[in-house]
PDB file of C-alpha atoms in Angstrom:
ATOM      1  CA  MET A   1      -0.015  -0.002   0.002  1.00  0.00           C
ATOM      2  CA  THR A   2       1.341   3.422  -0.939  1.00  0.00           C
ATOM      3  CA  ALA A   3       1.944   5.788   1.867  1.00  0.00           C
ATOM      4  CA  PRO A   4       0.150   9.167   1.620  1.00  0.00           C
ATOM      5  CA  PRO A   5       2.273  12.085   0.419  1.00  0.00           C
ATOM      6  CA  ASP A   6       3.736  14.346   3.000  1.00  0.00           C
ATOM      7  CA  ASP A   7       3.582  18.188   3.047  1.00  0.00           C
ATOM      8  CA  ALA A   8       6.733  18.600   0.984  1.00  0.00           C
ATOM      9  CA  ALA A   9       5.446  16.182  -1.652  1.00  0.00           C
ATOM     10  CA  LEU A  10       2.026  17.933  -1.737  1.00  0.00           C
ATOM     11  CA  LEU A  11       3.536  21.354  -2.127  1.00  0.00           C
ATOM     12  CA  ALA A  12       5.827  20.244  -4.900  1.00  0.00           C
ATOM     13  CA  ALA A  13       2.971  18.500  -6.718  1.00  0.00           C
ATOM     14  CA  GLU A  14       0.706  21.561  -6.454  1.00  0.00           C
ATOM     15  CA  LEU A  15       3.447  23.825  -7.772  1.00  0.00           C
ATOM     16  CA  LEU A  16       3.894  21.477 -10.749  1.00  0.00           C
ATOM     17  CA  ALA A  17       0.195  21.319 -11.431  1.00  0.00           C
ATOM     18  CA  ARG A  18      -0.554  25.031 -10.968  1.00  0.00           C
ATOM     19  CA  ARG A  19       2.861  26.477 -12.086  1.00  0.00           C
ATOM     20  CA  TRP A  20       2.794  29.125  -9.288  1.00  0.00           C
ATOM     21  CA  LEU A  21       1.133  29.638  -5.942  1.00  0.00           C
ATOM     22  CA  PRO A  22       0.610  32.780  -3.838  1.00  0.00           C
ATOM     23  CA  ARG A  23       2.702  33.328  -0.855  1.00  0.00           C
ATOM     24  CA  GLN A  24      -0.412  33.350   1.235  1.00  0.00           C
ATOM     25  CA  HIS A  25      -1.195  29.732   0.331  1.00  0.00           C
ATOM     26  CA  PRO A  26      -1.239  27.705   3.510  1.00  0.00           C
ATOM     27  CA  ARG A  27       1.553  25.297   2.530  1.00  0.00           C
ATOM     28  CA  VAL A  28       3.606  28.088   1.079  1.00  0.00           C
ATOM     29  CA  LYS A  29       3.268  30.173   4.278  1.00  0.00           C
ATOM     30  CA  ARG A  30       4.359  27.204   6.283  1.00  0.00           C
ATOM     31  CA  ALA A  31       7.411  26.494   4.055  1.00  0.00           C
ATOM     32  CA  LEU A  32       8.447  30.161   4.210  1.00  0.00           C
ATOM     33  CA  ILE A  33       8.775  29.933   8.027  1.00  0.00           C
ATOM     34  CA  ASP A  34       9.757  26.231   8.379  1.00  0.00           C
ATOM     35  CA  ALA A  35      13.291  25.823   7.038  1.00  0.00           C
ATOM     36  CA  ASP A  36      13.008  22.014   7.117  1.00  0.00           C
ATOM     37  CA  LEU A  37       9.940  21.914   5.030  1.00  0.00           C
ATOM     38  CA  TRP A  38      11.497  24.386   2.536  1.00  0.00           C
ATOM     39  CA  GLN A  39      14.612  22.272   2.277  1.00  0.00           C
ATOM     40  CA  ALA A  40      12.484  19.082   1.784  1.00  0.00           C
ATOM     41  CA  VAL A  41      10.529  20.704  -1.052  1.00  0.00           C
ATOM     42  CA  GLN A  42      13.833  21.852  -2.679  1.00  0.00           C
ATOM     43  CA  GLU A  43      15.149  18.213  -2.426  1.00  0.00           C
ATOM     44  CA  ARG A  44      12.048  16.746  -3.903  1.00  0.00           C
ATOM     45  CA  LEU A  45      12.150  19.152  -6.835  1.00  0.00           C
ATOM     46  CA  ALA A  46      15.842  18.685  -7.334  1.00  0.00           C
ATOM     47  CA  GLN A  47      15.272  14.929  -7.917  1.00  0.00           C
ATOM     48  CA  VAL A  48      13.531  15.918 -11.204  1.00  0.00           C
ATOM     49  CA  GLY A  49      15.860  18.809 -12.120  1.00  0.00           C
ATOM     50  CA  LEU A  50      13.778  21.635 -10.789  1.00  0.00           C
ATOM     51  CA  ARG A  51      14.222  24.334  -8.106  1.00  0.00           C
ATOM     52  CA  LEU A  52      11.875  26.459  -6.087  1.00  0.00           C
ATOM     53  CA  VAL A  53      11.911  30.159  -7.008  1.00  0.00           C
ATOM     54  CA  ASP A  54      10.945  32.845  -4.543  1.00  0.00           C
ATOM     55  CA  ASN A  55      11.872  36.438  -3.741  1.00  0.00           C
ATOM     56  CA  ILE A  56      10.489  38.820  -1.112  1.00  0.00           C
ATOM     57  CA  HIS A  57       9.497  41.429  -3.787  1.00  0.00           C
ATOM     58  CA  ALA A  58       7.067  38.960  -5.452  1.00  0.00           C
ATOM     59  CA  ASP A  59       3.594  37.768  -4.268  1.00  0.00           C
ATOM     60  CA  HIS A  60       4.072  34.250  -5.556  1.00  0.00           C
ATOM     61  CA  VAL A  61       6.476  31.323  -5.735  1.00  0.00           C
ATOM     62  CA  THR A  62       7.115  29.060  -8.714  1.00  0.00           C
ATOM     63  CA  VAL A  63       9.420  26.381 -10.057  1.00  0.00           C
ATOM     64  CA  ALA A  64      12.081  26.594 -12.697  1.00  0.00           C
ATOM     65  CA  LEU A  65      14.718  24.271 -14.234  1.00  0.00           C
ATOM     66  CA  GLN A  66      18.038  23.832 -12.505  1.00  0.00           C
ATOM     67  CA  ARG A  67      20.883  25.367 -14.528  1.00  0.00           C
ATOM     68  CA  ALA A  68      22.609  22.015 -14.670  1.00  0.00           C
ATOM     69  CA  ALA A  69      19.450  20.469 -16.255  1.00  0.00           C
ATOM     70  CA  GLU A  70      18.998  23.061 -18.999  1.00  0.00           C
ATOM     71  CA  PRO A  71      21.411  21.562 -21.653  1.00  0.00           C
ATOM     72  CA  ALA A  72      19.762  18.110 -21.345  1.00  0.00           C
ATOM     73  CA  VAL A  73      16.262  19.519 -21.601  1.00  0.00           C
ATOM     74  CA  PHE A  74      16.619  22.183 -24.227  1.00  0.00           C
ATOM     75  CA  GLY A  75      19.857  21.134 -25.993  1.00  0.00           C
ATOM     76  CA  GLU A  76      22.618  23.420 -26.993  1.00  0.00           C
ATOM     77  CA  GLY A  77      20.502  24.997 -29.727  1.00  0.00           C
ATOM     78  CA  GLY A  78      17.816  25.907 -27.161  1.00  0.00           C
ATOM     79  CA  LEU A  79      20.354  27.564 -24.909  1.00  0.00           C
ATOM     80  CA  ASP A  80      21.558  29.762 -27.712  1.00  0.00           C
ATOM     81  CA  GLY A  81      18.070  31.216 -28.228  1.00  0.00           C
ATOM     82  CA  SER A  82      16.763  34.286 -26.464  1.00  0.00           C
ATOM     83  CA  ASN A  83      14.207  32.262 -24.470  1.00  0.00           C
ATOM     84  CA  ASN A  84      12.764  28.816 -23.996  1.00  0.00           C
ATOM     85  CA  ILE A  85       9.048  29.603 -24.147  1.00  0.00           C
ATOM     86  CA  GLU A  86       8.954  30.152 -27.890  1.00  0.00           C
ATOM     87  CA  LEU A  87       8.474  33.986 -27.703  1.00  0.00           C
ATOM     88  CA  PRO A  88       9.456  35.769 -30.885  1.00  0.00           C
ATOM     89  CA  ARG A  89      12.035  38.486 -30.833  1.00  0.00           C
ATOM     90  CA  ASP A  90       9.489  41.341 -30.578  1.00  0.00           C
ATOM     91  CA  GLY A  91       7.754  39.301 -27.760  1.00  0.00           C
ATOM     92  CA  VAL A  92      10.995  39.146 -25.812  1.00  0.00           C
ATOM     93  CA  SER A  93      11.440  42.892 -26.314  1.00  0.00           C
ATOM     94  CA  LEU A  94       7.856  43.569 -25.126  1.00  0.00           C
ATOM     95  CA  LEU A  95       8.471  41.378 -22.039  1.00  0.00           C
ATOM     96  CA  VAL A  96      11.674  43.426 -21.247  1.00  0.00           C
ATOM     97  CA  VAL A  97       9.819  46.731 -21.711  1.00  0.00           C
ATOM     98  CA  LEU A  98       6.963  45.701 -19.432  1.00  0.00           C
ATOM     99  CA  TRP A  99       9.318  44.363 -16.771  1.00  0.00           C
ATOM    100  CA  SER A 100      11.166  47.707 -16.912  1.00  0.00           C
ATOM    101  CA  LEU A 101       7.987  49.757 -16.593  1.00  0.00           C
ATOM    102  CA  ILE A 102       6.475  47.624 -13.830  1.00  0.00           C
ATOM    103  CA  VAL A 103       9.074  45.803 -11.749  1.00  0.00           C
ATOM    104  CA  LEU A 104      11.722  48.534 -11.548  1.00  0.00           C
ATOM    105  CA  PRO A 105       9.297  51.213 -10.202  1.00  0.00           C
ATOM    106  CA  LYS A 106       7.619  48.603  -8.004  1.00  0.00           C
ATOM    107  CA  ARG A 107      10.958  47.691  -6.259  1.00  0.00           C
ATOM    108  CA  GLU A 108      11.680  51.306  -5.799  1.00  0.00           C
ATOM    109  CA  ARG A 109       8.429  51.829  -4.034  1.00  0.00           C
ATOM    110  CA  GLN A 110       8.846  48.718  -1.892  1.00  0.00           C
ATOM    111  CA  ALA A 111      12.325  49.853  -0.815  1.00  0.00           C
ATOM    112  CA  ALA A 112      11.149  53.389  -0.068  1.00  0.00           C
ATOM    113  CA  ARG A 113       8.159  52.236   2.034  1.00  0.00           C
ATOM    114  CA  ALA A 114      10.296  49.756   3.894  1.00  0.00           C
ATOM    115  CA  ALA A 115      12.889  52.474   4.696  1.00  0.00           C
ATOM    116  CA  ALA A 116      10.179  54.864   5.791  1.00  0.00           C
ATOM    117  CA  ALA A 117       8.668  52.197   8.159  1.00  0.00           C
ATOM    118  CA  GLU A 118      12.039  51.523   9.534  1.00  0.00           C
ATOM    119  CA  ALA A 119      12.685  55.217  10.224  1.00  0.00           C
ATOM    120  CA  ASP A 120       9.323  55.559  11.897  1.00  0.00           C
ATOM    121  CA  HIS A 121      10.032  52.707  14.414  1.00  0.00           C
ATOM    122  CA  GLN A 122      13.644  53.609  15.276  1.00  0.00           C
ATOM    123  CA  GLY A 123      12.664  54.867  18.682  1.00  0.00           C
ATOM    124  CA  GLU A 124      10.366  51.984  19.663  1.00  0.00           C
ATOM    125  CA  MET A 125      11.413  49.888  22.570  1.00  0.00           C
ATOM    126  CA  PHE A 126       9.751  46.728  21.422  1.00  0.00           C
ATOM    127  CA  ARG A 127       9.957  47.182  17.672  1.00  0.00           C
ATOM    128  CA  ALA A 128       8.268  44.591  15.457  1.00  0.00           C
ATOM    129  CA  ASP A 129       9.588  43.725  12.050  1.00  0.00           C
ATOM    130  CA  LYS A 130       7.661  45.305   9.170  1.00  0.00           C
ATOM    131  CA  PRO A 131       7.039  43.000   6.211  1.00  0.00           C
ATOM    132  CA  MET A 132       8.014  44.068   2.720  1.00  0.00           C
ATOM    133  CA  PRO A 133       5.054  45.903   1.003  1.00  0.00           C
ATOM    134  CA  THR A 134       3.267  43.469  -1.294  1.00  0.00           C
ATOM    135  CA  ALA A 135       3.573  43.706  -5.066  1.00  0.00           C
ATOM    136  CA  ALA A 136      -0.225  44.155  -5.279  1.00  0.00           C
ATOM    137  CA  ALA A 137      -0.018  47.231  -3.063  1.00  0.00           C
ATOM    138  CA  VAL A 138       2.743  49.094  -4.938  1.00  0.00           C
ATOM    139  CA  SER A 139       2.930  47.529  -8.417  1.00  0.00           C
ATOM    140  CA  PRO A 140       2.192  50.083 -11.200  1.00  0.00           C
ATOM    141  CA  VAL A 141       0.024  49.500 -14.229  1.00  0.00           C
ATOM    142  CA  VAL A 142       0.788  50.313 -17.815  1.00  0.00           C
ATOM    143  CA  SER A 143      -1.743  51.802 -20.199  1.00  0.00           C
ATOM    144  CA  TYR A 144      -2.152  49.778 -23.421  1.00  0.00           C
ATOM    145  CA  LYS A 145      -2.747  52.957 -25.344  1.00  0.00           C
ATOM    146  CA  ALA A 146       0.402  54.533 -23.975  1.00  0.00           C
ATOM    147  CA  LEU A 147       2.447  51.386 -24.652  1.00  0.00           C
ATOM    148  CA  LEU A 148       1.193  51.310 -28.266  1.00  0.00           C
ATOM    149  CA  ALA A 149       1.903  55.008 -28.782  1.00  0.00           C
ATOM    150  CA  ASP A 150       5.477  54.851 -27.273  1.00  0.00           C
ATOM    151  CA  PHE A 151       6.656  51.453 -28.463  1.00  0.00           C
ATOM    152  CA  GLY A 152       4.251  50.350 -31.205  1.00  0.00           C
ATOM    153  CA  ASN A 153       6.653  51.034 -34.067  1.00  0.00           C
ATOM    154  CA  GLN A 154       9.458  49.156 -32.488  1.00  0.00           C
ATOM    155  CA  LEU A 155       7.271  46.194 -31.276  1.00  0.00           C
ATOM    156  CA  GLY A 156       5.415  45.400 -34.515  1.00  0.00           C
ATOM    157  CA  LYS A 157       2.551  47.835 -34.225  1.00  0.00           C
ATOM    158  CA  LYS A 158      -0.896  46.958 -32.997  1.00  0.00           C
ATOM    159  CA  VAL A 159      -1.507  43.477 -34.383  1.00  0.00           C
ATOM    160  CA  ARG A 160       1.898  42.091 -33.224  1.00  0.00           C
ATOM    161  CA  LEU A 161       1.638  43.977 -29.976  1.00  0.00           C
ATOM    162  CA  GLU A 162      -1.769  42.509 -29.166  1.00  0.00           C
ATOM    163  CA  SER A 163      -0.585  38.996 -30.172  1.00  0.00           C
ATOM    164  CA  ASN A 164       2.490  39.111 -27.933  1.00  0.00           C
ATOM    165  CA  LEU A 165       0.429  40.567 -24.984  1.00  0.00           C
ATOM    166  CA  LYS A 166      -1.811  37.513 -25.233  1.00  0.00           C
ATOM    167  CA  ARG A 167       1.315  35.246 -25.175  1.00  0.00           C
ATOM    168  CA  LEU A 168       2.672  36.907 -22.105  1.00  0.00           C
ATOM    169  CA  GLU A 169      -0.648  36.803 -20.274  1.00  0.00           C
ATOM    170  CA  ALA A 170      -0.988  33.073 -21.044  1.00  0.00           C
ATOM    171  CA  GLN A 171       2.469  32.454 -19.668  1.00  0.00           C
ATOM    172  CA  GLY A 172       1.626  34.284 -16.459  1.00  0.00           C
ATOM    173  CA  PHE A 173       3.923  37.285 -16.897  1.00  0.00           C
ATOM    174  CA  ILE A 174       1.182  39.859 -17.061  1.00  0.00           C
ATOM    175  CA  VAL A 175      -2.462  40.389 -16.285  1.00  0.00           C
ATOM    176  CA  ARG A 176      -4.807  42.610 -18.148  1.00  0.00           C
ATOM    177  CA  ARG A 177      -7.833  44.492 -16.807  1.00  0.00           C
ATOM    178  CA  GLY A 178      -9.413  46.481 -19.667  1.00  0.00           C
ATOM    179  CA  ASP A 179      -6.778  48.982 -20.797  1.00  0.00           C
ATOM    180  CA  ASP A 180      -4.439  48.366 -17.907  1.00  0.00           C
ATOM    181  CA  ILE A 181      -1.510  45.910 -17.997  1.00  0.00           C
ATOM    182  CA  GLY A 182      -0.290  44.781 -14.560  1.00  0.00           C
ATOM    183  CA  GLU A 183       2.218  42.438 -13.063  1.00  0.00           C
ATOM    184  CA  GLY A 184       1.550  38.744 -13.423  1.00  0.00           C
ATOM    185  CA  PRO A 185       2.653  36.062 -10.997  1.00  0.00           C
ATOM    186  CA  LEU A 186       5.924  35.257 -12.864  1.00  0.00           C
ATOM    187  CA  LEU A 187       7.137  38.691 -14.012  1.00  0.00           C
ATOM    188  CA  ASP A 188       9.312  39.291 -10.974  1.00  0.00           C
ATOM    189  CA  LEU A 189      10.271  35.642 -10.517  1.00  0.00           C
ATOM    190  CA  LEU A 190      11.592  34.363 -13.807  1.00  0.00           C
ATOM    191  CA  LEU A 191      13.587  37.383 -14.933  1.00  0.00           C
ATOM    192  CA  ASP A 192      16.891  37.957 -13.288  1.00  0.00           C
ATOM    193  CA  TYR A 193      16.724  41.425 -11.630  1.00  0.00           C
ATOM    194  CA  ASP A 194      20.434  41.622 -10.877  1.00  0.00           C
ATOM    195  CA  THR A 195      21.324  41.060 -14.517  1.00  0.00           C
ATOM    196  CA  LEU A 196      18.575  42.970 -16.225  1.00  0.00           C
ATOM    197  CA  ALA A 197      18.349  46.129 -14.012  1.00  0.00           C
ATOM    198  CA  PRO A 198      21.843  47.539 -14.635  1.00  0.00           C
ATOM    199  CA  ARG A 199      21.506  46.907 -18.418  1.00  0.00           C
ATOM    200  CA  ILE A 200      18.189  48.657 -18.598  1.00  0.00           C
ATOM    201  CA  LEU A 201      18.941  51.611 -16.343  1.00  0.00           C
ATOM    202  CA  GLU A 202      22.189  52.341 -18.165  1.00  0.00           C
ATOM    203  CA  GLY A 203      20.963  51.305 -21.658  1.00  0.00           C
ATOM    204  CA  ALA A 204      18.194  51.985 -24.097  1.00  0.00           C
ATOM    205  CA  LEU A 205      15.317  52.292 -21.608  1.00  0.00           C
ATOM    206  CA  GLY A 206      16.999  54.357 -19.068  1.00  0.00           C
ATOM    207  CA  GLU A 207      15.825  57.627 -20.625  1.00  0.00           C
ATOM    208  CA  VAL A 208      12.291  56.394 -20.893  1.00  0.00           C
ATOM    209  CA  LEU A 209      12.087  55.331 -17.234  1.00  0.00           C
ATOM    210  CA  ALA A 210      13.606  58.707 -16.177  1.00  0.00           C
ATOM    211  CA  ARG A 211      10.921  60.504 -18.142  1.00  0.00           C
ATOM    212  CA  ASN A 212       8.193  58.400 -16.619  1.00  0.00           C
ATOM    213  CA  ARG A 213       9.422  59.094 -13.101  1.00  0.00           C
ATOM    214  CA  LYS A 214       9.523  62.840 -13.909  1.00  0.00           C
ATOM    215  CA  GLU A 215       6.006  62.843 -15.279  1.00  0.00           C
ATOM    216  CA  ALA A 216       4.772  60.940 -12.260  1.00  0.00           C
ATOM    217  CA  GLY A 217       6.382  63.594 -10.017  1.00  0.00           C
ATOM    218  CA  GLU A 218       4.787  66.399 -11.985  1.00  0.00           C
ATOM    219  CA  ARG A 219       1.299  64.804 -11.715  1.00  0.00           C
ATOM    220  CA  SER A 220       1.810  64.525  -7.940  1.00  0.00           C
ATOM    221  CA  HIS A 221       2.980  68.161  -7.602  1.00  0.00           C
ATOM    222  CA  PRO A 222       1.474  70.100 -10.540  1.00  0.00           C
ATOM    223  CA  GLN A 223       3.003  73.455 -11.321  1.00  0.00           C
ATOM    224  CA  LEU A 224       0.612  76.352 -11.810  1.00  0.00           C
ATOM    225  CA  PRO A 225       1.425  78.771 -14.652  1.00  0.00           C
ATOM    226  CA  PRO A 226       2.392  82.355 -13.725  1.00  0.00           C
ATOM    227  CA  PRO A 227      -0.555  84.782 -13.699  1.00  0.00           C
ATOM    228  CA  GLU A 228       0.635  86.756 -16.630  1.00  0.00           C
ATOM    229  CA  LYS A 229       0.831  83.612 -18.765  1.00  0.00           C
ATOM    230  CA  ALA A 230      -2.300  81.928 -17.613  1.00  0.00           C
ATOM    231  CA  GLU A 231      -4.420  83.047 -20.527  1.00  0.00           C
ATOM    232  CA  ALA A 232      -1.980  81.545 -22.981  1.00  0.00           C
ATOM    233  CA  VAL A 233      -2.110  78.040 -21.486  1.00  0.00           C
ATOM    234  CA  SER A 234      -4.451  75.681 -23.339  1.00  0.00           C
ATOM    235  CA  GLY A 235      -7.292  73.945 -21.490  1.00  0.00           C
ATOM    236  CA  GLY A 236      -5.598  70.537 -20.891  1.00  0.00           C
ATOM    237  CA  PRO A 237      -2.177  68.872 -20.602  1.00  0.00           C
ATOM    238  CA  ARG A 238      -0.492  67.973 -23.850  1.00  0.00           C
ATOM    239  CA  ARG A 239       0.538  64.332 -24.351  1.00  0.00           C
ATOM    240  CA  PRO A 240       4.400  63.883 -24.339  1.00  0.00           C
ATOM    241  CA  PRO A 241       6.010  62.742 -27.660  1.00  0.00           C
ATOM    242  CA  PRO A 242       6.583  59.020 -28.164  1.00  0.00           C
ATOM    243  CA  ALA A 243       9.683  57.419 -26.717  1.00  0.00           C
ATOM    244  CA  GLY A 244      13.138  57.775 -28.361  1.00  0.00           C
ATOM    245  CA  GLU A 245      13.497  56.730 -31.966  1.00  0.00           C
ATOM    246  CA  GLY A 246      15.529  53.768 -33.242  1.00  0.00           C
ATOM    247  CA  ALA A 247      15.494  50.147 -32.740  1.00  0.00           C
ATOM    248  CA  MET A 248      15.222  48.998 -29.096  1.00  0.00           C
ATOM    249  CA  GLN A 249      18.079  47.068 -27.703  1.00  0.00           C
ATOM    250  CA  GLN A 250      17.155  43.388 -27.483  1.00  0.00           C
ATOM    251  CA  GLU A 251      17.671  41.820 -24.130  1.00  0.00           C
ATOM    252  CA  GLU A 252      17.780  38.151 -23.160  1.00  0.00           C
ATOM    253  CA  ALA A 253      14.844  37.247 -20.886  1.00  0.00           C
TER     254      ALA A 253
END
């Protein structure tokens, strides 16, 4: 008679079946505070060439291939490609753009709120640890219309953009709510922040991100025109021009 699966086996099985689980899932919550259970899950997954993926900035956990297993699974040709989920080149570029517009600002907000909470409780005698703000609480959304206007020409225009957005949504990288594009369960788990962030901030998208931060600040603290020029100001804000011209640098996801 087969023994019933233990908690480690059940959590590993559920991750394989569902692809990702929220950090608030009962078994995930237990694994995050129980080092023995966490290690047991890692060992079960390692037996089939997988690893448990988690970071404190994401609201989910997932599984991914171990590096050592990648050549055997994908072959050398697969490793030479830009990705292993059959995204076209413009789909990879779209993924990097959305990661830059969502994950980078989100992590800045998480770090700022955590620092503010730490400063507020410096003088407490019995200070409690404050958790990292959740992704759902601070993750920005991207407007589909703005994305099309700013990057449509570089990303294949409307038809290709819409097709690749559907691919990314099906893969769990994004979620869509009407015109808004938000962070999906895997966006901040399966892209390497330490590798991508420096390349993006110092590369082709750095200027775009700086402009977006400036515009966000201006919306938060609008500047009124001088009285003598008030009559010359039109009745509404003008839309900024599209992002910089030229082909966008391709990044490996």
